[in-house]
N, CA, C and O atoms as a Tinker XYZ file with bonds, in Angstrom:
   452  protein
     1  N      0.757000   -1.303000   -0.126000    73     2
     2  CA     0.494000   -0.195000   -0.058000    64     1     3
     3  C      0.821000    1.044000    0.228000    63     2     4     5
     4  O      1.172000    1.381000    1.359000    81     3
     5  N      0.723000    1.993000   -0.954000    73     3     6
     6  CA     1.522000    3.651000   -0.430000    64     5     7
     7  C      1.072000    4.697000    0.176000    63     6     8     9
     8  O     -0.055000    5.183000    0.277000    81     7
     9  N      2.577000    5.120000    0.754000    73     7    10
    10  CA     1.977000    5.809000    1.640000    64     9    11
    11  C      1.430000    7.260000    1.257000    63    10    12    13
    12  O      1.662000    7.769000    0.160000    81    11
    13  N      0.652000    7.903000    2.300000    73    11    14
    14  CA    -0.164000    8.935000    2.357000    64    13    15
    15  C      0.831000   10.269000    1.444000    63    14    16    17
    16  O      0.541000   10.194000    0.249000    81    15
    17  N      1.465000   10.960000    1.608000    73    15    18
    18  CA     2.360000   11.114000    1.464000    64    17    19
    19  C      2.933000   10.719000   -0.051000    63    18    20    21
    20  O      3.754000   11.574000   -0.382000    81    19
    21  N      2.791000    9.860000   -0.915000    73    19    22
    22  CA     2.677000    9.440000   -2.335000    64    21    23
    23  C      1.496000    9.211000   -3.122000    63    22    24    25
    24  O      1.412000    8.884000   -4.306000    81    23
    25  N      0.362000    9.494000   -2.048000    73    23    26
    26  CA    -0.639000    9.898000   -2.811000    64    25    27
    27  C     -1.259000   11.036000   -2.876000    63    26    28    29
    28  O     -2.189000   11.318000   -3.632000    81    27
    29  N     -0.638000   11.859000   -1.903000    73    27    30
    30  CA    -0.661000   13.612000   -2.071000    64    29    31
    31  C      0.612000   13.862000   -3.123000    63    30    32    33
    32  O      0.609000   14.914000   -3.762000    81    31
    33  N      1.177000   13.366000   -3.220000    73    31    34
    34  CA     2.082000   14.069000   -4.530000    64    33    35
    35  C      1.623000   13.628000   -5.496000    63    34    36    37
    36  O      1.976000   14.261000   -6.491000    81    35
    37  N      0.652000   12.401000   -5.792000    73    35    38
    38  CA     0.203000   11.775000   -7.170000    64    37    39
    39  C     -1.123000   12.634000   -7.280000    63    38    40    41
    40  O     -1.334000   13.037000   -8.424000    81    39
    41  N     -2.013000   12.980000   -6.376000    73    39    42
    42  CA    -2.828000   14.110000   -6.896000    64    41    43
    43  C     -2.537000   15.655000   -6.353000    63    42    44    45
    44  O     -3.325000   16.432000   -5.813000    81    43
    45  N     -1.273000   15.813000   -6.651000    73    43    46
    46  CA    -1.295000   17.575000   -6.539000    64    45    47
    47  C     -1.211000   18.287000   -8.152000    63    46    48    49
    48  O     -1.641000   19.388000   -8.496000    81    47
    49  N     -0.734000   17.586000   -8.713000    73    47    50
    50  CA    -0.962000   17.993000  -10.026000    64    49    51
    51  C     -2.877000   17.392000  -10.970000    63    50    52    53
    52  O     -3.743000   16.516000  -10.973000    81    51
    53  N     -2.557000   18.392000  -11.444000    73    51    54
    54  CA    -4.594000   18.537000  -12.412000    64    53    55
    55  C     -4.930000   17.555000  -12.399000    63    54    56    57
    56  O     -5.723000   16.977000  -11.656000    81    55
    57  N     -3.914000   16.986000  -13.885000    73    55    58
    58  CA    -4.404000   16.370000  -14.752000    64    57    59
    59  C     -4.847000   15.039000  -14.181000    63    58    60    61
    60  O     -5.849000   14.537000  -14.690000    81    59
    61  N     -3.958000   14.097000  -12.736000    73    59    62
    62  CA    -4.003000   12.944000  -12.728000    64    61    63
    63  C     -5.657000   13.506000  -11.422000    63    62    64    65
    64  O     -6.381000   12.661000  -10.895000    81    63
    65  N     -5.773000   14.560000  -11.288000    73    63    66
    66  CA    -7.058000   14.769000  -10.280000    64    65    67
    67  C     -8.299000   14.611000  -11.327000    63    66    68    69
    68  O     -9.294000   14.006000  -10.927000    81    67
    69  N     -8.277000   15.105000  -12.582000    73    67    70
    70  CA    -8.761000   14.734000  -13.596000    64    69    71
    71  C     -9.312000   13.628000  -14.297000    63    70    72    73
    72  O    -10.341000   13.216000  -14.833000    81    71
    73  N     -7.668000   13.237000  -13.930000    73    71    74
    74  CA    -7.929000   11.519000  -14.404000    64    73    75
    75  C     -9.273000   10.648000  -13.854000    63    74    76    77
    76  O    -10.324000   10.096000  -14.181000    81    75
    77  N     -8.141000   11.070000  -12.483000    73    75    78
    78  CA    -8.911000   10.015000  -11.026000    64    77    79
    79  C    -10.664000   10.403000  -10.992000    63    78    80    81
    80  O    -11.540000    9.569000  -10.760000    81    79
    81  N    -10.889000   11.815000  -11.272000    73    79    82
    82  CA   -12.731000   12.203000  -11.215000    64    81    83
    83  C    -13.134000   11.426000  -12.317000    63    82    84    85
    84  O    -14.300000   11.035000  -12.280000    81    83
    85  N    -12.575000   11.165000  -13.111000    73    83    86
    86  CA   -12.918000   10.885000  -14.888000    64    85    87
    87  C    -13.457000    9.268000  -14.374000    63    86    88    89
    88  O    -14.639000    8.985000  -14.175000    81    87
    89  N    -12.164000    8.208000  -14.201000    73    87    90
    90  CA   -12.412000    7.192000  -13.689000    64    89    91
    91  C    -13.320000    7.294000  -11.648000    63    90    92    93
    92  O    -13.855000    6.311000  -11.136000    81    91
    93  N    -13.282000    7.818000  -11.385000    73    91    94
    94  CA   -14.460000    7.745000  -10.278000    64    93    95
    95  C    -16.114000    6.925000  -11.263000    63    94    96    97
    96  O    -16.752000    5.920000  -10.954000    81    95
    97  N    -16.275000    7.698000  -12.213000    73    95    98
    98  CA   -17.255000    7.905000  -12.517000    64    97    99
    99  C    -17.476000    6.368000  -13.180000    63    98   100   101
   100  O    -18.608000    5.936000  -13.401000    81    99
   101  N    -16.379000    5.677000  -13.440000    73    99   102
   102  CA   -16.302000    4.385000  -14.049000    64   101   103
   103  C    -14.955000    3.957000  -14.891000    63   102   104   105
   104  O    -14.224000    4.638000  -15.611000    81   103
   105  N    -14.896000    2.290000  -14.453000    73   103   106
   106  CA   -13.423000    2.591000  -15.526000    64   105   107
   107  C    -13.331000    2.602000  -17.026000    63   106   108   109
   108  O    -14.268000    2.101000  -17.649000    81   107
   109  N    -12.396000    3.072000  -17.625000    73   107   110
   110  CA   -12.017000    3.647000  -18.759000    64   109   111
   111  C    -10.951000    3.285000  -19.669000    63   110   112   113
   112  O    -10.099000    2.784000  -18.937000    81   111
   113  N    -10.555000    3.263000  -20.782000    73   111   114
   114  CA    -9.737000    2.858000  -21.174000    64   113   115
   115  C     -8.672000    4.302000  -21.509000    63   114   116   117
   116  O     -9.173000    5.370000  -21.156000    81   115
   117  N     -7.179000    4.384000  -22.194000    73   115   118
   118  CA    -6.414000    5.563000  -22.432000    64   117   119
   119  C     -7.345000    6.263000  -23.659000    63   118   120   121
   120  O     -7.054000    7.436000  -23.892000    81   119
   121  N     -8.084000    5.861000  -24.209000    73   119   122
   122  CA    -8.684000    6.270000  -25.287000    64   121   123
   123  C     -9.469000    7.140000  -25.356000    63   122   124   125
   124  O     -9.550000    8.144000  -26.063000    81   123
   125  N    -10.169000    6.649000  -24.447000    73   123   126
   126  CA   -11.284000    6.731000  -23.479000    64   125   127
   127  C    -11.350000    8.412000  -22.721000    63   126   128   129
   128  O    -12.091000    9.395000  -22.735000    81   127
   129  N    -10.034000    7.958000  -22.082000    73   127   130
   130  CA    -9.698000    8.935000  -20.896000    64   129   131
   131  C     -9.405000   10.175000  -21.581000    63   130   132   133
   132  O     -9.754000   11.204000  -21.002000    81   131
   133  N     -8.939000   10.254000  -22.492000    73   131   134
   134  CA    -8.324000   10.935000  -23.836000    64   133   135
   135  C     -9.783000   11.798000  -24.220000    63   134   136   137
   136  O     -9.803000   12.991000  -23.914000    81   135
   137  N    -10.642000   11.372000  -24.691000    73   135   138
   138  CA   -11.832000   12.009000  -24.598000    64   137   139
   139  C    -12.356000   13.156000  -23.177000    63   138   140   141
   140  O    -12.792000   14.292000  -23.360000    81   139
   141  N    -12.233000   12.720000  -22.274000    73   139   142
   142  CA   -12.327000   13.603000  -21.271000    64   141   143
   143  C    -11.052000   14.057000  -20.606000    63   142   144   145
   144  O    -11.560000   14.131000  -19.487000    81   143
   145  N     -9.861000   14.403000  -20.410000    73   143   146
   146  CA    -9.002000   14.976000  -20.570000    64   145   147
   147  C     -7.975000   15.210000  -21.622000    63   146   148   149
   148  O     -7.313000   14.297000  -22.116000    81   147
   149  N     -7.842000   16.723000  -22.015000    73   147   150
   150  CA    -7.152000   17.508000  -22.501000    64   149   151
   151  C     -5.691000   16.946000  -23.098000    63   150   152   153
   152  O     -4.872000   17.580000  -23.764000    81   151
   153  N     -5.642000   15.920000  -22.767000    73   151   154
   154  CA    -3.802000   15.601000  -22.757000    64   153   155
   155  C     -3.813000   13.961000  -24.055000    63   154   156   157
   156  O     -4.682000   13.099000  -24.188000    81   155
   157  N     -2.611000   14.110000  -24.701000    73   155   158
   158  CA    -2.187000   12.852000  -25.774000    64   157   159
   159  C     -2.165000   12.253000  -24.808000    63   158   160   161
   160  O     -1.847000   12.608000  -23.673000    81   159
   161  N     -2.767000   10.548000  -25.485000    73   159   162
   162  CA    -2.892000    9.081000  -25.068000    64   161   163
   163  C     -1.213000    9.482000  -24.256000    63   162   164   165
   164  O     -1.190000    9.382000  -23.029000    81   163
   165  N     -0.175000    9.823000  -24.828000    73   163   166
   166  CA     1.248000    9.639000  -24.239000    64   165   167
   167  C      1.078000   10.033000  -22.339000    63   166   168   169
   168  O      1.659000    9.598000  -21.345000    81   167
   169  N      0.187000   10.865000  -22.512000    73   167   170
   170  CA     0.739000   11.662000  -21.743000    64   169   171
   171  C     -0.279000   11.203000  -20.644000    63   170   172   173
   172  O      0.060000   11.331000  -19.468000    81   171
   173  N     -1.406000   10.719000  -20.927000    73   171   174
   174  CA    -2.321000   10.088000  -19.956000    64   173   175
   175  C     -1.759000    8.145000  -19.520000    63   174   176   177
   176  O     -2.020000    7.309000  -18.655000    81   175
   177  N     -1.157000    8.220000  -20.378000    73   175   178
   178  CA    -0.264000    6.719000  -19.493000    64   177   179
   179  C      0.584000    6.988000  -19.202000    63   178   180   181
   180  O      1.401000    6.093000  -19.420000    81   179
   181  N      1.186000    8.196000  -18.555000    73   179   182
   182  CA     1.959000    8.818000  -18.384000    64   181   183
   183  C      2.049000    8.787000  -16.859000    63   182   184   185
   184  O      2.899000    8.377000  -16.069000    81   183
   185  N      0.782000    9.411000  -16.732000    73   183   186
   186  CA    -0.179000    9.279000  -15.237000    64   185   187
   187  C     -0.483000    8.545000  -15.102000    63   186   188   189
   188  O     -0.219000    8.165000  -13.962000    81   187
   189  N     -1.011000    7.895000  -15.639000    73   187   190
   190  CA    -2.156000    6.253000  -15.283000    64   189   191
   191  C     -0.664000    5.677000  -14.288000    63   190   192   193
   192  O     -0.718000    5.132000  -13.186000    81   191
   193  N      0.493000    5.981000  -15.024000    73   191   194
   194  CA     1.747000    4.917000  -14.391000    64   193   195
   195  C      1.967000    5.629000  -12.400000    63   194   196   197
   196  O      2.310000    5.138000  -11.325000    81   195
   197  N      1.569000    6.828000  -12.843000    73   195   198
   198  CA     1.898000    7.361000  -11.525000    64   197   199
   199  C      0.714000    7.048000  -10.473000    63   198   200   201
   200  O      0.779000    6.604000   -9.327000    81   199
   201  N     -0.533000    7.484000  -11.363000    73   199   202
   202  CA    -1.732000    7.134000   -9.535000    64   201   203
   203  C     -1.247000    5.481000   -9.652000    63   202   204   205
   204  O     -0.984000    5.047000   -8.531000    81   203
   205  N     -1.105000    4.670000  -10.519000    73   203   206
   206  CA    -0.606000    3.298000  -10.716000    64   205   207
   207  C      0.311000    3.090000   -9.122000    63   206   208   209
   208  O     -0.135000    2.628000   -8.072000    81   207
   209  N      1.017000    3.353000   -9.266000    73   207   210
   210  CA     1.892000    3.346000   -8.377000    64   209   211
   211  C      1.780000    4.284000   -6.626000    63   210   212   213
   212  O      2.402000    4.056000   -5.588000    81   211
   213  N      0.901000    5.167000   -6.885000    73   211   214
   214  CA     0.597000    5.455000   -5.252000    64   213   215
   215  C     -0.454000    4.868000   -5.479000    63   214   216   217
   216  O     -1.314000    5.749000   -5.478000    81   215
   217  N     -1.008000    3.722000   -5.714000    73   215   218
   218  CA    -1.752000    2.709000   -6.099000    64   217   219
   219  C     -3.445000    3.274000   -6.015000    63   218   220   221
   220  O     -4.383000    2.566000   -5.650000    81   219
   221  N     -3.530000    4.505000   -6.386000    73   219   222
   222  CA    -5.047000    4.793000   -6.754000    64   221   223
   223  C     -5.712000    3.812000   -7.872000    63   222   224   225
   224  O     -6.768000    3.203000   -7.694000    81   223
   225  N     -4.685000    3.746000   -9.401000    73   223   226
   226  CA    -5.540000    3.288000   -9.955000    64   225   227
   227  C     -4.710000    1.354000  -10.543000    63   226   228   229
   228  O     -3.610000    0.808000  -10.633000    81   227
   229  N     -6.238000    1.043000  -10.783000    73   227   230
   230  CA    -5.804000   -0.502000  -11.430000    64   229   231
   231  C     -6.397000   -0.897000  -12.379000    63   230   232   233
   232  O     -7.579000   -0.621000  -12.588000    81   231
   233  N     -5.588000   -1.709000  -13.222000    73   231   234
   234  CA    -6.619000   -1.733000  -14.707000    64   233   235
   235  C     -5.904000   -3.168000  -14.585000    63   234   236   237
   236  O     -4.939000   -3.620000  -13.970000    81   235
   237  N     -7.266000   -3.855000  -15.855000    73   235   238
   238  CA    -7.098000   -5.325000  -16.413000    64   237   239
   239  C     -6.662000   -4.913000  -17.963000    63   238   240   241
   240  O     -6.965000   -3.879000  -18.558000    81   239
   241  N     -5.869000   -6.017000  -18.433000    73   239   242
   242  CA    -6.376000   -5.625000  -19.900000    64   241   243
   243  C     -7.776000   -6.970000  -20.348000    63   242   244   245
   244  O     -8.144000   -8.000000  -19.783000    81   243
   245  N     -8.228000   -6.223000  -21.683000    73   243   246
   246  CA    -9.206000   -6.725000  -22.096000    64   245   247
   247  C     -8.803000   -6.673000  -23.737000    63   246   248   249
   248  O     -9.177000   -5.807000  -24.528000    81   247
   249  N     -8.120000   -7.592000  -23.973000    73   247   250
   250  CA    -7.660000   -7.623000  -25.418000    64   249   251
   251  C     -6.789000   -6.730000  -25.015000    63   250   252   253
   252  O     -6.350000   -6.542000  -23.881000    81   251
   253  N     -6.413000   -5.843000  -26.626000    73   251   254
   254  CA    -5.393000   -4.930000  -26.751000    64   253   255
   255  C     -5.083000   -4.133000  -26.383000    63   254   256   257
   256  O     -4.109000   -3.418000  -26.615000    81   255
   257  N     -6.519000   -4.065000  -25.174000    73   255   258
   258  CA    -6.350000   -2.364000  -24.325000    64   257   259
   259  C     -6.734000   -2.900000  -22.934000    63   258   260   261
   260  O     -7.390000   -3.898000  -22.636000    81   259
   261  N     -6.013000   -1.751000  -21.989000    73   259   262
   262  CA    -5.904000   -2.016000  -20.069000    64   261   263
   263  C     -7.567000   -1.346000  -20.017000    63   262   264   265
   264  O     -8.255000   -0.651000  -20.765000    81   263
   265  N     -7.642000   -1.642000  -19.415000    73   263   266
   266  CA    -9.347000   -0.927000  -18.702000    64   265   267
   267  C     -8.943000   -0.417000  -17.626000    63   266   268   269
   268  O     -8.882000   -1.309000  -16.780000    81   267
   269  N     -8.510000    0.952000  -17.056000    73   267   270
   270  CA    -7.974000    1.322000  -15.548000    64   269   271
   271  C     -9.424000    1.921000  -15.006000    63   270   272   273
   272  O    -10.229000    2.500000  -15.735000    81   271
   273  N     -9.593000    1.687000  -13.675000    73   271   274
   274  CA   -10.002000    1.712000  -12.322000    64   273   275
   275  C     -9.692000    2.711000  -11.466000    63   274   276   277
   276  O     -8.749000    3.457000  -11.729000    81   275
   277  N    -10.547000    2.887000  -10.161000    73   275   278
   278  CA    -9.926000    4.089000   -8.956000    64   277   279
   279  C     -9.982000    2.437000   -8.379000    63   278   280   281
   280  O    -10.709000    1.493000   -8.686000    81   279
   281  N     -8.999000    2.564000   -7.528000    73   279   282
   282  CA    -8.593000    1.382000   -6.734000    64   281   283
   283  C     -8.709000    2.079000   -5.396000    63   282   284   285
   284  O     -8.003000    2.996000   -4.976000    81   283
   285  N    -10.235000    1.181000   -4.506000    73   283   286
   286  CA   -10.134000    2.310000   -3.623000    64   285   287
   287  C     -9.364000    1.874000   -2.404000    63   286   288   289
   288  O     -9.573000    2.852000   -1.686000    81   287
   289  N     -8.814000    1.279000   -1.878000    73   287   290
   290  CA    -7.822000    0.380000   -1.133000    64   289   291
   291  C     -6.522000    1.500000   -0.990000    63   290   292   293
   292  O     -5.930000    1.784000    0.051000    81   291
   293  N     -6.233000    2.118000   -2.556000    73   291   294
   294  CA    -4.973000    2.944000   -2.583000    64   293   295
   295  C     -5.059000    4.055000   -1.943000    63   294   296   297
   296  O     -4.022000    4.618000   -1.594000    81   295
   297  N     -7.041000    4.917000   -1.489000    73   295   298
   298  CA    -7.165000    6.424000   -0.660000    64   297   299
   299  C     -7.197000    5.384000    0.633000    63   298   300   301
   300  O     -7.732000    6.042000    1.525000    81   299
   301  N     -6.917000    4.236000    1.088000    73   299   302
   302  CA    -7.121000    4.028000    2.646000    64   301   303
   303  C     -6.101000    5.266000    3.273000    63   302   304   305
   304  O     -6.613000    6.053000    4.069000    81   303
   305  N     -4.654000    5.426000    2.906000    73   303   306
   306  CA    -3.894000    5.413000    3.636000    64   305   307
   307  C     -3.855000    6.944000    3.708000    63   306   308   309
   308  O     -3.533000    7.646000    4.667000    81   307
   309  N     -4.179000    7.236000    2.714000    73   307   310
   310  CA    -4.251000    8.957000    2.820000    64   309   311
   311  C     -5.897000    9.167000    3.836000    63   310   312   313
   312  O     -6.046000   10.231000    4.436000    81   311
   313  N     -6.787000    8.294000    3.904000    73   311   314
   314  CA    -7.970000    8.379000    4.490000    64   313   315
   315  C     -7.563000    8.077000    6.213000    63   314   316   317
   316  O     -8.166000    8.668000    7.108000    81   315
   317  N     -6.459000    7.072000    6.491000    73   315   318
   318  CA    -6.345000    7.365000    7.791000    64   317   319
   319  C     -5.626000    8.496000    7.875000    63   318   320   321
   320  O     -6.235000    9.503000    8.235000    81   319
   321  N     -4.650000    8.566000    7.668000    73   319   322
   322  CA    -4.386000    9.875000    8.242000    64   321   323
   323  C     -5.030000   11.404000    8.031000    63   322   324   325
   324  O     -4.921000   12.356000    8.803000    81   323
   325  N     -5.615000   11.359000    6.965000    73   323   326
   326  CA    -6.740000   13.117000    7.563000    64   325   327
   327  C     -7.397000   12.456000    8.540000    63   326   328   329
   328  O     -7.505000   13.258000    9.468000    81   327
   329  N     -8.131000   10.940000    8.974000    73   327   330
   330  CA    -8.691000   10.473000    9.895000    64   329   331
   331  C     -8.583000   11.145000   11.304000    63   330   332   333
   332  O     -9.537000   11.392000   12.042000    81   331
   333  N     -7.148000   11.423000   11.577000    73   331   334
   334  CA    -6.247000   11.565000   12.659000    64   333   335
   335  C     -6.558000   13.009000   13.079000    63   334   336   337
   336  O     -6.694000   13.362000   14.250000    81   335
   337  N     -6.698000   14.160000   11.532000    73   335   338
   338  CA    -7.146000   15.084000   12.187000    64   337   339
   339  C     -8.339000   15.423000   13.047000    63   338   340   341
   340  O     -8.443000   16.116000   14.060000    81   339
   341  N     -9.632000   14.386000   11.992000    73   339   342
   342  CA   -10.723000   14.095000   13.254000    64   341   343
   343  C    -10.507000   13.695000   14.844000    63   342   344   345
   344  O    -10.649000   14.276000   15.920000    81   343
   345  N    -10.358000   13.228000   14.688000    73   343   346
   346  CA   -10.131000   12.238000   16.180000    64   345   347
   347  C     -9.376000   13.660000   17.033000    63   346   348   349
   348  O     -9.950000   14.196000   17.981000    81   347
   349  N     -8.057000   14.121000   16.523000    73   347   350
   350  CA    -7.291000   14.890000   17.349000    64   349   351
   351  C     -8.747000   16.321000   17.624000    63   350   352   353
   352  O     -8.823000   16.930000   18.691000    81   351
   353  N     -9.704000   16.578000   16.459000    73   351   354
   354  CA   -10.273000   17.782000   16.585000    64   353   355
   355  C    -11.554000   17.128000   17.440000    63   354   356   357
   356  O    -12.466000   17.694000   18.043000    81   355
   357  N    -11.414000   16.459000   17.351000    73   355   358
   358  CA   -13.351000   15.493000   18.040000    64   357   359
   359  C    -12.728000   15.021000   20.213000    63   358   360   361
   360  O    -13.431000   15.001000   21.223000    81   359
   361  N    -11.165000   14.734000   20.038000    73   359   362
   362  CA   -10.443000   15.158000   21.732000    64   361   363
   363  C    -10.521000   16.397000   21.528000    63   362   364   365
   364  O    -11.594000   16.846000   21.931000    81   363
   365  N     -9.849000   17.149000   21.076000    73   363   366
   366  CA    -9.490000   18.620000   22.061000    64   365   367
   367  C    -11.188000   18.824000   22.281000    63   366   368   369
   368  O    -11.619000   18.895000   23.432000    81   367
   369  N    -11.821000   18.884000   21.485000    73   367   370
   370  CA   -13.900000   19.449000   21.684000    64   369   371
   371  C    -14.294000   18.841000   22.932000    63   370   372   373
   372  O    -14.952000   19.471000   23.759000    81   371
   373  N    -13.759000   17.115000   23.188000    73   371   374
   374  CA   -14.347000   16.994000   23.988000    64   373   375
   375  C    -13.945000   17.384000   25.633000    63   374   376   377
   376  O    -14.648000   17.433000   26.642000    81   375
   377  N    -12.039000   17.709000   25.339000    73   375   378
   378  CA   -11.699000   18.087000   26.653000    64   377   379
   379  C    -12.323000   19.176000   26.920000    63   378   380   381
   380  O    -12.933000   19.291000   27.983000    81   379
   381  N    -12.269000   20.437000   25.750000    73   379   382
   382  CA   -12.761000   21.557000   26.283000    64   381   383
   383  C    -14.694000   21.592000   26.819000    63   382   384   385
   384  O    -15.101000   22.526000   27.510000    81   383
   385  N    -15.614000   20.488000   26.376000    73   383   386
   386  CA   -16.517000   20.607000   27.172000    64   385   387
   387  C    -16.308000   20.097000   28.462000    63   386   388   389
   388  O    -16.875000   20.564000   29.450000    81   387
   389  N    -15.469000   19.096000   28.499000    73   387   390
   390  CA   -15.346000   18.802000   30.228000    64   389   391
   391  C    -14.753000   19.519000   30.709000    63   390   392   393
   392  O    -14.971000   19.349000   31.909000    81   391
   393  N    -13.949000   20.437000   30.567000    73   391   394
   394  CA   -13.322000   21.866000   31.604000    64   393   395
   395  C    -14.311000   22.501000   31.345000    63   394   396   397
   396  O    -13.977000   23.549000   31.897000    81   395
   397  N    -15.557000   22.761000   30.820000    73   395   398
   398  CA   -15.894000   24.450000   30.896000    64   397   399
   399  C    -16.871000   23.475000   31.319000    63   398   400   401
   400  O    -17.086000   23.869000   32.466000    81   399
   401  N    -17.725000   22.295000   31.122000    73   399   402
   402  CA   -19.165000   22.363000   31.213000    64   401   403
   403  C    -19.637000   22.610000   32.917000    63   402   404   405
   404  O    -18.701000   22.497000   33.707000    81   403
   405  N    -20.600000   22.838000   33.340000    73   403   406
   406  CA   -20.537000   23.495000   34.585000    64   405   407
   407  C    -20.775000   21.635000   35.661000    63   406   408   409
   408  O    -20.837000   20.516000   35.152000    81   407
   409  N    -20.824000   21.871000   36.661000    73   407   410
   410  CA   -20.873000   21.038000   37.715000    64   409   411
   411  C    -22.027000   20.457000   38.216000    63   410   412   413
   412  O    -22.977000   21.240000   38.245000    81   411
   413  N    -22.260000   19.302000   38.632000    73   411   414
   414  CA   -23.831000   18.939000   38.542000    64   413   415
   415  C    -24.326000   19.619000   40.351000    63   414   416   417
   416  O    -24.180000   19.358000   41.545000    81   415
   417  N    -25.096000   20.815000   39.232000    73   415   418
   418  CA   -25.914000   21.243000   40.543000    64   417   419
   419  C    -26.622000   20.723000   41.866000    63   418   420   421
   420  O    -26.596000   19.503000   42.026000    81   419
   421  N    -27.255000   21.498000   42.840000    73   419   422
   422  CA   -27.383000   20.907000   43.807000    64   421   423
   423  C    -29.068000   20.040000   43.586000    63   422   424   425
   424  O    -30.019000   20.603000   43.041000    81   423
   425  N    -29.112000   18.860000   44.043000    73   423   426
   426  CA   -30.001000   18.377000   44.100000    64   425   427
   427  C    -31.345000   18.215000   44.853000    63   426   428   429
   428  O    -30.919000   18.076000   46.000000    81   427
   429  N    -32.464000   18.156000   44.931000    73   427   430
   430  CA   -33.613000   17.762000   45.065000    64   429   431
   431  C    -33.518000   16.392000   46.161000    63   430   432   433
   432  O    -32.583000   15.614000   45.972000    81   431
   433  N    -34.175000   16.199000   46.933000    73   431   434
   434  CA   -34.613000   14.758000   47.244000    64   433   435
   435  C    -35.449000   14.094000   46.413000    63   434   436   437
   436  O    -36.659000   14.235000   46.238000    81   435
   437  N    -34.654000   13.340000   45.913000    73   435   438
   438  CA   -35.810000   11.980000   45.233000    64   437   439
   439  C    -35.347000   11.746000   43.864000    63   438   440   441
   440  O    -35.569000   10.747000   43.179000    81   439
   441  N    -34.538000   13.004000   43.487000    73   439   442
   442  CA   -34.163000   13.436000   42.261000    64   441   443
   443  C    -32.777000   12.348000   41.755000    63   442   444   445
   444  O    -31.583000   12.423000   42.044000    81   443
   445  N    -33.423000   11.496000   41.018000    73   443   446
   446  CA   -32.114000   10.511000   40.333000    64   445   447
   447  C    -31.229000   11.183000   39.725000    63   446   448   449
   448  O    -31.337000   12.151000   38.972000    81   447
   449  N    -29.523000   10.097000   40.430000    73   447   450
   450  CA   -28.153000   10.996000   39.655000    64   449   451
   451  C    -28.001000   10.921000   38.371000    63   450   452
   452  O    -27.078000   11.524000   37.823000    81   451
């Protein structure tokens, strides 16, 4: 599995992001990708190579064509990295609530704690 750094590096290029967005809508061949992303077939192939090395796309051979698709597992390292930020933010919020929440007030006789 690629690291989140490799995934971010691969997604740093707008053409690769456009390719990934196109593949998100369904598998495509290089020729089909050139209809959606305005670069040459050799350029698409080079970008697919980078996306593949980062674990973001996978392909299968169908005759003389390769059909590319998004590899959902490739996003896992990025997802885990981003989740750390949510965890930190939620932990900080919980700490804030514990520190600033009023303590229990006076109870009346017969109230349940």
